[in-house]
Amino acid sequence: MTSIGANIPRKEAPNKVTGRARYTRDLYRPGTLYALIVPAHIAHARLLAVDTREARALAGVKAVLTGADAPFLTGDVIEDHPPLARDKVRYWGEPVALVVARDMATAQQAAALVHCTYDPLPVVNSIEDALRADAPLVHEAVGSYTIATPPASPRPHSNIADEANVTKGDSDGALKASDVIVQVHVSLPQIDHAAMEPRVATAEILADGRVLIETSSQAPFEVQKLVAQYFQLDPGQVTVSVPLVGGAFGGKASVQLEVLAYLASHAVGGRVVTLANPREVDMESSPVGLGLEADVTLGATQEGRLTAAILRFYLDVGAYADSAPRIARAIAAQCTGPYRIDHVHADVYAVYTNHTYTTAFRGFGHMPMTFAIERAMDELAQRLSIDPLDLRQRNALRPGDRTPTKARLTPSNLGSLSETIERLKPLIGWNGGEPYPVAPHRIRAQGVAAFWKTSSSPPNATSGAIVTMNADGSVNLSIGAVEFGSGAKTTAAQILAEALRIPVSRVFIHEAVNTDTDPEHWKTVASLSTYMVGRAVLDAAQDVVRQLKSLAAVVLRCAPEDLDYGNETVFVRDDPSIKLTYADLALGYQYPEGDSIGGQIIGRGRFMIRHLNLLDQETGHGRPGPAWTVGVQAVEIEYDDLTHQYRLLKAATVLDAGHVINPAIAHGQVRGGMAMGLGIASREAVRYGPQGEFLTNQFRSYKVLRLGEQPDAYLVEFVTNPQVDAPFGARPLGEHGVLAIGAALANALSRATNMSINQLPITPELIWQQRRNAP
Amino acid sequence: MKTLTGPTHIQLTINGEPRDVFIEPHYTLLDLLRHPLVGLTGAKPGCENGDCGACTVLLNQKPVKSCMMFAVDAEGKTVLTVEGLVDTPVQRAFLKHFAFQCGYCTSGFLLVAHALLHEIPHPDRHQITEWLRSNICRCTSYEEILAAVHEASES
Amino acid sequence: MIPWPVHYYRPDQWADALDLYQQLTRAGRSPRYYLGGTEIITMARTDSQPVSDLIDLKGIPEIMAHGQDGDWLYWGAGLSLARVAELDAWPVLTATADRVADHTSREQITLGGNCLSIMPYKEALVPFMLPDRVMIEVATSQGLMTVPLHDRFDGSWHLAPGEFLLSLRVLKEEARSLVFRSYKMTRLDWVDYPLVTVVVVRDPDGQIRAGFSGWGPHPLVSSQVNALLSDRSATPAARAAAAIAAMPTPALDDLHASRAYRTFVTQHTLALIIRELEE
Ligand SMILES: Cc1cc2nc3c(=O)[nH]c(=O)nc-3n(C[C@H](O)[C@H](O)[C@H](O)COP(=O)(O)OP(=O)(O)OC[C@H]3O[C@@H](n4cnc5c(N)ncnc54)[C@H](O)[C@@H]3O)c2cc1C
Ligand code: FES
Ligand code: FES
């Protein structure tokens, strides 16, 4: 093996250090017009009128669109979302109009000239507001929307967009019989993806009816499908291309700007229109990550064996449902964390508020869910005076156990949490979790938290790969996965190189995705590319090998079974001197006499996840993903009990990676996730004013981690229990660094401060406030 | 007195090449560089508010956020963008240490690091941090970037 | 991207700048002076109020100058904060200026632009609010005037339309005699607006003076607060508490910190500084 397990540089790396890497906004098309969203600056109101006359009158303005120009509803699961506000505004930042102008400056001027008349409505500014009996409704029609992708269960005349439940065993009974019960309420704000590249989409409608969309999307095939559906086009008419993407984190899996860009182009006779979000609009108008209020009740025996869990999760999904129903089910399916609990009941509610709508965020709901469980686990450990890592070890899910949705766990689909826990101890220098003073007013403490996650993908997710061979025997690989930094393309190239027994340098892969020429890949989300694309690539590689062998068999006058391959040759197994090179076969074989047979070697591969099902609406039972990735994380901090400031000393992750295809990229992904998780836990929050004003729409107010604020050391190790159905046994790991690190931080700080810190972000002010309020 | 009341030309040196470029008075340096007539898209708009550093270029060898200055302020000066970096120690170190994922922040970080090493050939960790925290990277943990700059500073 | 077409002028002499300002105003336009442009540009992007004319003051030699003039140290308003820190002529100014924004932005933000920023912070101005003798040079229709800072700044600036700041000056002797601490406290991040920046100097007589940025809508110094802080009969903690109680305005309550927490942090920081200065 040469390619697998090697630190192969990203294919596009040289372009990224020379400014030659091209992102959507870098691609200029002559004749481009510029569109801009006009955001509402009110959170909840009847939209009485949108006066566009002044804006239209401005020289250079080509069109101004309002809700009336987009008389349909969008939505991935529930169709509840007008592309431009119609009748009502439901969040601060909601697009009320779209201006199209000959240049960006004119568009900006025109945007300021659109005047809206509102009749303000009471604002649903929190989950608590939303659940009040007399709560104003964010959606009056909540019960009657079309469910585009079941399941979803909106509750009529309420702010409940959806609910998902899971029941296993008799949780009430088991709880009563428990020796100890802990209850924890956690509260997490919405957060922003804050990819460095703001979202952008370009659309053009050609005279022949073809639609060209270029976008910074994680889901080009979804864009194609939905644009075709909303505008009654044949999907084949719609070409979506995605160049390199400047960070995504789930925030670019939702389809929004593409629909608006299409509308804009349509309004100006099909000309090229670019819609690029300024940062402020990207934060307030485009979707953010959900907020959470959760109640966790855990029952356990005196020995620390978990016996029962009753869980209630309320998701602040904001004004529109988007993927919330999928996220709610993902949370329900993994609601216990990676622990064996035989008696479980979980209710997950997706709650509409007058906040910015939300979509997937790295971890697909598992990060906030994990925070809730892992805080409760630490409370339990404290109550029982058990080492928190031991408590997790005692309850770790093992092969043979069943998940809350009764999916059966095997060594292959689970890996070993137990092993990761043992590995974490020496890695972080685990001291049992007891805080200890290091100087006057300075306390050090460690906190741990464990996670598990599966894909929660739709059961029909599919992926393809096409390999074409060049005259010299090198190959081109075409896949549908987007490159937003996770190394998806490079990993696929490594897998192909390995399967064809050629160096990675002989695999050419273009960094862009184009729905015309690249085979479908469901969405580049859920850390699934290695698994799904990888399997498709392996399938395609087999096809290539089969074609090489069958052609070579004719030329070499033997059976294909007699042939083996390697070193870019196909040779007779028992006499390798009888051989042909890949180059001899690549475009068909030409006999010395000149006549030729065969044709280009074109490998075709595909993969569909098998054995998944939609969770049963009554019991929640089902199989939510092909396999889980498990792991454990730890944080060591030093807390100053005078100022309530703290320093991050160490952050550690051990996860079961199955097999690591590219260690440098894998470590980078996990460390990057940890950095993001620590940032989220310590400082990030979307904040709203008393009337639902979106207050944090710049990096001046939405603070993310900068250099200098990271822990002194990031420690990452992998254990490697293969997932046997995955390429080379590799498990997904792209999202996972983020999942439990915030909980580990909260656990460390809860120990250091001797308080229960169940809120994020944990700023010194939060600790100070909580200390002040403590009895 | 210099007066610009409409589109005009200014002279400056971009990546070593003396240029006579067309600007409008309200163009930022970032607008100018990314304009199709100049076509240097290595500097990225990340916030256009001075916060993220993705648009950083060097002006007379000092890092500046090009979204936050007028193009006309670069008149007569030398501008270095990422496209002007050719096989520098910093670039090599970024490649070696996998110091980027999506790459959107990379040009900014490279230029800050390049300027730092020009001004302080062997910076200590504190100096590296102080210069580089002008920029945001959402993908990496910064560890790889630190390691890369550290290594480049030793070469 | 600035949405509004603007006219740009770069006069070479202060008198030309003044004339130009008057002319443009008479013509019904709305000129603005600018130096670093960081605030003008970032705000214009989201402002619906167009700026029509920008008068770049960086072409005026005096505004870019610095050095010593007799007993005075002076800094032109057009020096970048990075340059001010590099000159390091007055350590308390260096320390304070060097904590504004971030390293790259300080190459662009100017001393004058920071002092005249419409943001509440104006951190680089705080050190100048502390010595007895601080003068500023202002370009006015009556010519260049050198006046005490407090004549023109008492929380708000009092510059007549068209007047602009050329330089700031402190007595070298006095500046050098002050022992100081300058602590910027933020919500959490190193690069952030101040939750509060506390700049404290102690003169050779042991008298303490404190300036605050971030506490209120503008930087402030209070003689009453200074008197309480200087009362050596009380412990540093007691002095800090008394000073906080005597602050002329209550602390801001905003996104960065609640009023109560801002008060806590300021008090803690003051006590810490007094202890350090008197150790
Ligand atoms: C990323 C970032 C972070 C920041 N963080 C901080 C911080 O931590 N602390 C802080 O204090 N500030 C901070 N600021 C804000 C900063 O205060 C202003 O952007 C900056 O001070 C403006 O300086 P400038 O030289 O660019 O001024 P300009 O934008 O040129 O001008 C600012 C204002 O001053 C006026 N003006 C300029 N020169 C003169 C003059 N000579 N006479 C009269 N009026 C004049 C202008 O008309 C304008 O109204 C930050 C800014 C950025 C971009
Ligand atoms: S784009 Fe210039 S600093 Fe962000
Ligand atoms: S690599 Fe993506 S933001 Fe830095």
JSON list of N, CA, C and O and ligand atoms in Angstrom, two decimals, chain B residues 30 44-56 65-68, ligand 2:
[
{"chain": "B", "resi": 30, "resn": "LEU", "atom": "N", "xyz": [-9.22, 46.45, -2.58]},
{"chain": "B", "resi": 30, "resn": "LEU", "atom": "CA", "xyz": [-9.73, 45.10, -2.89]},
{"chain": "B", "resi": 30, "resn": "LEU", "atom": "C", "xyz": [-10.57, 45.14, -4.17]},
{"chain": "B", "resi": 30, "resn": "LEU", "atom": "O", "xyz": [-10.44, 44.25, -5.03]},
{"chain": "B", "resi": 44, "resn": "LYS", "atom": "N", "xyz": [-9.28, 37.85, -0.96]},
{"chain": "B", "resi": 44, "resn": "LYS", "atom": "CA", "xyz": [-10.68, 37.43, -0.89]},
{"chain": "B", "resi": 44, "resn": "LYS", "atom": "C", "xyz": [-11.52, 38.37, -0.06]},
{"chain": "B", "resi": 44, "resn": "LYS", "atom": "O", "xyz": [-11.09, 38.82, 1.01]},
{"chain": "B", "resi": 45, "resn": "PRO", "atom": "N", "xyz": [-12.74, 38.61, -0.49]},
{"chain": "B", "resi": 45, "resn": "PRO", "atom": "CA", "xyz": [-13.67, 39.30, 0.38]},
{"chain": "B", "resi": 45, "resn": "PRO", "atom": "C", "xyz": [-14.24, 38.31, 1.41]},
{"chain": "B", "resi": 45, "resn": "PRO", "atom": "O", "xyz": [-14.84, 37.31, 1.03]},
{"chain": "B", "resi": 46, "resn": "GLY", "atom": "N", "xyz": [-13.98, 38.54, 2.67]},
{"chain": "B", "resi": 46, "resn": "GLY", "atom": "CA", "xyz": [-14.52, 37.66, 3.70]},
{"chain": "B", "resi": 46, "resn": "GLY", "atom": "C", "xyz": [-15.51, 38.40, 4.56]},
{"chain": "B", "resi": 46, "resn": "GLY", "atom": "O", "xyz": [-16.47, 37.83, 5.07]},
{"chain": "B", "resi": 47, "resn": "CYS", "atom": "N", "xyz": [-15.29, 39.70, 4.72]},
{"chain": "B", "resi": 47, "resn": "CYS", "atom": "CA", "xyz": [-16.19, 40.49, 5.55]},
{"chain": "B", "resi": 47, "resn": "CYS", "atom": "C", "xyz": [-16.29, 41.93, 5.04]},
{"chain": "B", "resi": 47, "resn": "CYS", "atom": "O", "xyz": [-17.26, 42.62, 5.31]},
{"chain": "B", "resi": 48, "resn": "GLU", "atom": "N", "xyz": [-15.29, 42.37, 4.33]},
{"chain": "B", "resi": 48, "resn": "GLU", "atom": "CA", "xyz": [-15.21, 43.75, 3.84]},
{"chain": "B", "resi": 48, "resn": "GLU", "atom": "C", "xyz": [-15.44, 44.75, 4.97]},
{"chain": "B", "resi": 48, "resn": "GLU", "atom": "O", "xyz": [-16.01, 45.80, 4.80]},
{"chain": "B", "resi": 49, "resn": "ASN", "atom": "N", "xyz": [-14.99, 44.35, 6.13]},
{"chain": "B", "resi": 49, "resn": "ASN", "atom": "CA", "xyz": [-15.20, 45.18, 7.30]},
{"chain": "B", "resi": 49, "resn": "ASN", "atom": "C", "xyz": [-13.94, 45.25, 8.16]},
{"chain": "B", "resi": 49, "resn": "ASN", "atom": "O", "xyz": [-13.98, 45.67, 9.30]},
{"chain": "B", "resi": 50, "resn": "GLY", "atom": "N", "xyz": [-12.84, 44.74, 7.62]},
{"chain": "B", "resi": 50, "resn": "GLY", "atom": "CA", "xyz": [-11.59, 44.83, 8.37]},
{"chain": "B", "resi": 50, "resn": "GLY", "atom": "C", "xyz": [-11.41, 43.77, 9.43]},
{"chain": "B", "resi": 50, "resn": "GLY", "atom": "O", "xyz": [-10.45, 43.81, 10.20]},
{"chain": "B", "resi": 51, "resn": "ASP", "atom": "N", "xyz": [-12.30, 42.80, 9.49]},
{"chain": "B", "resi": 51, "resn": "ASP", "atom": "CA", "xyz": [-12.26, 41.86, 10.60]},
{"chain": "B", "resi": 51, "resn": "ASP", "atom": "C", "xyz": [-11.52, 40.56, 10.31]},
{"chain": "B", "resi": 51, "resn": "ASP", "atom": "O", "xyz": [-10.94, 39.97, 11.21]},
{"chain": "B", "resi": 52, "resn": "CYS", "atom": "N", "xyz": [-11.60, 40.06, 9.08]},
{"chain": "B", "resi": 52, "resn": "CYS", "atom": "CA", "xyz": [-11.18, 38.68, 8.87]},
{"chain": "B", "resi": 52, "resn": "CYS", "atom": "C", "xyz": [-9.80, 38.53, 8.26]},
{"chain": "B", "resi": 52, "resn": "CYS", "atom": "O", "xyz": [-9.16, 37.49, 8.41]},
{"chain": "B", "resi": 53, "resn": "GLY", "atom": "N", "xyz": [-9.33, 39.53, 7.55]},
{"chain": "B", "resi": 53, "resn": "GLY", "atom": "CA", "xyz": [-7.98, 39.46, 7.00]},
{"chain": "B", "resi": 53, "resn": "GLY", "atom": "C", "xyz": [-7.84, 38.68, 5.70]},
{"chain": "B", "resi": 53, "resn": "GLY", "atom": "O", "xyz": [-6.74, 38.58, 5.16]},
{"chain": "B", "resi": 54, "resn": "ALA", "atom": "N", "xyz": [-8.93, 38.14, 5.17]},
{"chain": "B", "resi": 54, "resn": "ALA", "atom": "CA", "xyz": [-8.84, 37.35, 3.95]},
{"chain": "B", "resi": 54, "resn": "ALA", "atom": "C", "xyz": [-8.39, 38.20, 2.76]},
{"chain": "B", "resi": 54, "resn": "ALA", "atom": "O", "xyz": [-7.91, 37.68, 1.76]},
{"chain": "B", "resi": 55, "resn": "CYS", "atom": "N", "xyz": [-8.56, 39.51, 2.88]},
{"chain": "B", "resi": 55, "resn": "CYS", "atom": "CA", "xyz": [-8.24, 40.42, 1.78]},
{"chain": "B", "resi": 55, "resn": "CYS", "atom": "C", "xyz": [-6.85, 41.03, 1.93]},
{"chain": "B", "resi": 55, "resn": "CYS", "atom": "O", "xyz": [-6.50, 41.95, 1.21]},
{"chain": "B", "resi": 56, "resn": "THR", "atom": "N", "xyz": [-6.08, 40.54, 2.90]},
{"chain": "B", "resi": 56, "resn": "THR", "atom": "CA", "xyz": [-4.80, 41.18, 3.20]},
{"chain": "B", "resi": 56, "resn": "THR", "atom": "C", "xyz": [-3.83, 41.15, 2.01]},
{"chain": "B", "resi": 56, "resn": "THR", "atom": "O", "xyz": [-3.68, 40.11, 1.37]},
{"chain": "B", "resi": 65, "resn": "LYS", "atom": "N", "xyz": [-5.35, 45.52, 5.18]},
{"chain": "B", "resi": 65, "resn": "LYS", "atom": "CA", "xyz": [-6.59, 44.89, 4.77]},
{"chain": "B", "resi": 65, "resn": "LYS", "atom": "C", "xyz": [-7.13, 45.69, 3.60]},
{"chain": "B", "resi": 65, "resn": "LYS", "atom": "O", "xyz": [-7.55, 46.84, 3.77]},
{"chain": "B", "resi": 66, "resn": "SER", "atom": "N", "xyz": [-7.10, 45.09, 2.43]},
{"chain": "B", "resi": 66, "resn": "SER", "atom": "CA", "xyz": [-7.36, 45.87, 1.22]},
{"chain": "B", "resi": 66, "resn": "SER", "atom": "C", "xyz": [-8.82, 46.28, 1.10]},
{"chain": "B", "resi": 66, "resn": "SER", "atom": "O", "xyz": [-9.16, 47.14, 0.31]},
{"chain": "B", "resi": 67, "resn": "CYS", "atom": "N", "xyz": [-9.69, 45.67, 1.90]},
{"chain": "B", "resi": 67, "resn": "CYS", "atom": "CA", "xyz": [-11.10, 46.07, 1.87]},
{"chain": "B", "resi": 67, "resn": "CYS", "atom": "C", "xyz": [-11.31, 47.37, 2.61]},
{"chain": "B", "resi": 67, "resn": "CYS", "atom": "O", "xyz": [-12.36, 47.96, 2.55]},
{"chain": "B", "resi": 68, "resn": "MET", "atom": "N", "xyz": [-10.28, 47.78, 3.35]},
{"chain": "B", "resi": 68, "resn": "MET", "atom": "CA", "xyz": [-10.46, 48.87, 4.29]},
{"chain": "B", "resi": 68, "resn": "MET", "atom": "C", "xyz": [-9.58, 50.07, 3.91]},
{"chain": "B", "resi": 68, "resn": "MET", "atom": "O", "xyz": [-9.28, 50.90, 4.74]},
{"chain": "D", "resi": 2, "resn": "FES", "atom": "S1", "xyz": [-12.46, 41.16, 3.76]},
{"chain": "D", "resi": 2, "resn": "FES", "atom": "FE1", "xyz": [-11.06, 42.60, 4.42]},
{"chain": "D", "resi": 2, "resn": "FES", "atom": "S2", "xyz": [-10.76, 42.05, 6.45]},
{"chain": "D", "resi": 2, "resn": "FES", "atom": "FE2", "xyz": [-12.33, 40.71, 5.86]}
]
